[in-house]
């Protein structure tokens, strides 16, 4: 009987396999990458750079292998060590010497245009491109962009060079096969393969993070090398790895070609990048903020402040607006908007849909140009734990904070600008819901429930109303000239 049942089960599985329910044969991947690798390898180059660094003469006995390339796991350690000894602790005068580093790149034009990472060539005095046949060519930098970590080089050669073209990274799906080529550890052209593990990864490396993640082995020296799809098109530029040890553990990141193409075209045409500018500060829409505003779900980008003379201000945008669509495209989350704006042509008028006080509002905004040098001034932190003795404070029981009207003494004490209006927070309860939501001493509450706060009475009434209605209270807070919305949910412990 058991033999019959086993035979019957086998027959049933075979029938399912034939019907396509159970695969007759599992494939671990494409039949091979050899043809693709043979075709693409000649267009991938090694990039060798030299730069002059200053070291203390006491360090000159260091062996050459200690001249570490950028990105080495020990780079920061030796940099700190050498700087420490070169600033008066060791005795001798600083000495200059040459250091070398290696990276990868790929040719996108037979005339000698080469794409690589910014960090591969950023401080280079000399750049040498080494082709697959070991031909050495001197390269010059056409342009580079630190924010996207991309650079465009140019070499001169007597005959056309092998080149590759860009594919569409927007069409790449999680699970698709890819192939990476680079020069790990200076070994020479090396081919690895894997799949797309994730899309739109934010690794906190810059304002335009939307990396493709792959499990294809990528190591030091692969930086600037191409990631190919199975059609032999470049869909990414290998840029970073996540690794506690410095070697590949199957988590690598590549800049998607959709972003690379735009940047490289601008570098080739202008030598620099022109980025769109909206003139707003934005923050993430949390579920609490969405509930307080009456949004159906947490999505879009919340505008915390607007530059009055900027494009958004001129277009009628206001603090408290939630940007839901930009130039006809949905804004699913806050971090997607900066890249959408940056890639928009300067001077173009775009349609922007915002959610404002329960209603949808359509705006038209003419995109400006992001300044080459952005201001990043930070005010000195003079915040105290308690207000000056002379300050008149009021207790907001529902929030468990004390607030005070702004005076010259309080503005000086907390370093608050003269154009800031509202109530300054002078104390926060140790276990208060306001403190748990992020309210700090020295914050200025300028709005509550999207209404101006002119007195403690205004804040107390808004807090009582929100608490009785069992809905979050949305506060607009000014912290050292940085405006931010904070949603406080009553009865909620974090």
Short mmCIF file of N, CA, C and O in Angstrom, two decimals, residues 27 39 56 74 105 116 126 152 158-159 186 192 224 331 336 338 363 387:
data_model
loop_
_atom_site.label_atom_id
_atom_site.label_comp_id
_atom_site.label_asym_id
_atom_site.label_seq_id
_atom_site.Cartn_x
_atom_site.Cartn_y
_atom_site.Cartn_z
N UNK A 27 16.12 26.71 -12.34
CA UNK A 27 17.32 27.32 -12.89
C UNK A 27 17.92 28.27 -11.86
O UNK A 27 17.22 29.10 -11.31
N UNK A 39 32.24 40.69 -24.27
CA UNK A 39 31.84 41.87 -25.04
C UNK A 39 32.08 43.17 -24.26
O UNK A 39 32.48 44.19 -24.83
N UNK A 56 54.74 63.80 8.53
CA UNK A 56 55.88 64.16 9.37
C UNK A 56 57.10 63.35 8.98
O UNK A 56 56.98 62.19 8.58
N UNK A 74 41.52 51.29 7.11
CA UNK A 74 42.43 51.89 8.07
C UNK A 74 42.79 53.33 7.72
O UNK A 74 43.63 53.95 8.37
N UNK A 105 36.18 52.56 -13.79
CA UNK A 105 35.38 53.45 -14.60
C UNK A 105 34.96 52.73 -15.86
O UNK A 105 35.35 51.58 -16.09
N UNK A 116 33.14 57.73 -13.77
CA UNK A 116 33.64 57.11 -12.55
C UNK A 116 33.01 57.81 -11.36
O UNK A 116 32.13 58.67 -11.51
N UNK A 126 47.19 63.67 -10.49
CA UNK A 126 47.34 63.02 -11.79
C UNK A 126 46.38 61.84 -11.86
O UNK A 126 46.17 61.13 -10.88
N UNK A 152 33.18 62.88 -14.60
CA UNK A 152 33.36 62.58 -16.02
C UNK A 152 34.79 62.92 -16.41
O UNK A 152 35.26 64.04 -16.19
N UNK A 158 44.44 57.50 -30.31
CA UNK A 158 44.54 57.61 -31.77
C UNK A 158 43.39 56.91 -32.49
O UNK A 158 43.06 57.24 -33.62
N UNK A 159 42.79 55.91 -31.84
CA UNK A 159 41.70 55.20 -32.48
C UNK A 159 40.50 55.15 -31.53
O UNK A 159 40.65 55.31 -30.31
N UNK A 186 43.03 46.38 -7.19
CA UNK A 186 44.04 46.53 -8.22
C UNK A 186 44.40 45.24 -8.93
O UNK A 186 45.44 45.15 -9.59
N UNK A 192 31.77 39.92 -11.65
CA UNK A 192 30.96 39.25 -10.63
C UNK A 192 29.50 39.37 -11.05
O UNK A 192 29.14 40.24 -11.84
N UNK A 224 33.12 53.15 -9.02
CA UNK A 224 33.11 53.77 -10.34
C UNK A 224 32.88 52.82 -11.47
O UNK A 224 32.69 53.23 -12.62
N UNK A 331 4.29 62.15 -5.06
CA UNK A 331 5.38 62.22 -4.08
C UNK A 331 5.04 61.22 -2.97
O UNK A 331 4.30 61.54 -2.04
N UNK A 336 11.80 61.56 -1.48
CA UNK A 336 11.81 61.50 -2.93
C UNK A 336 11.76 62.88 -3.57
O UNK A 336 12.19 63.07 -4.72
N UNK A 338 13.33 65.95 -2.98
CA UNK A 338 14.54 66.69 -3.36
C UNK A 338 15.12 66.25 -4.70
O UNK A 338 15.56 67.09 -5.50
N UNK A 363 -1.20 74.46 -7.56
CA UNK A 363 -0.29 75.59 -7.70
C UNK A 363 0.56 75.43 -8.95
O UNK A 363 0.76 74.32 -9.44
N UNK A 387 14.58 79.11 32.38
CA UNK A 387 14.45 80.47 31.90
C UNK A 387 15.07 81.43 32.92
O UNK A 387 15.22 81.09 34.09
#
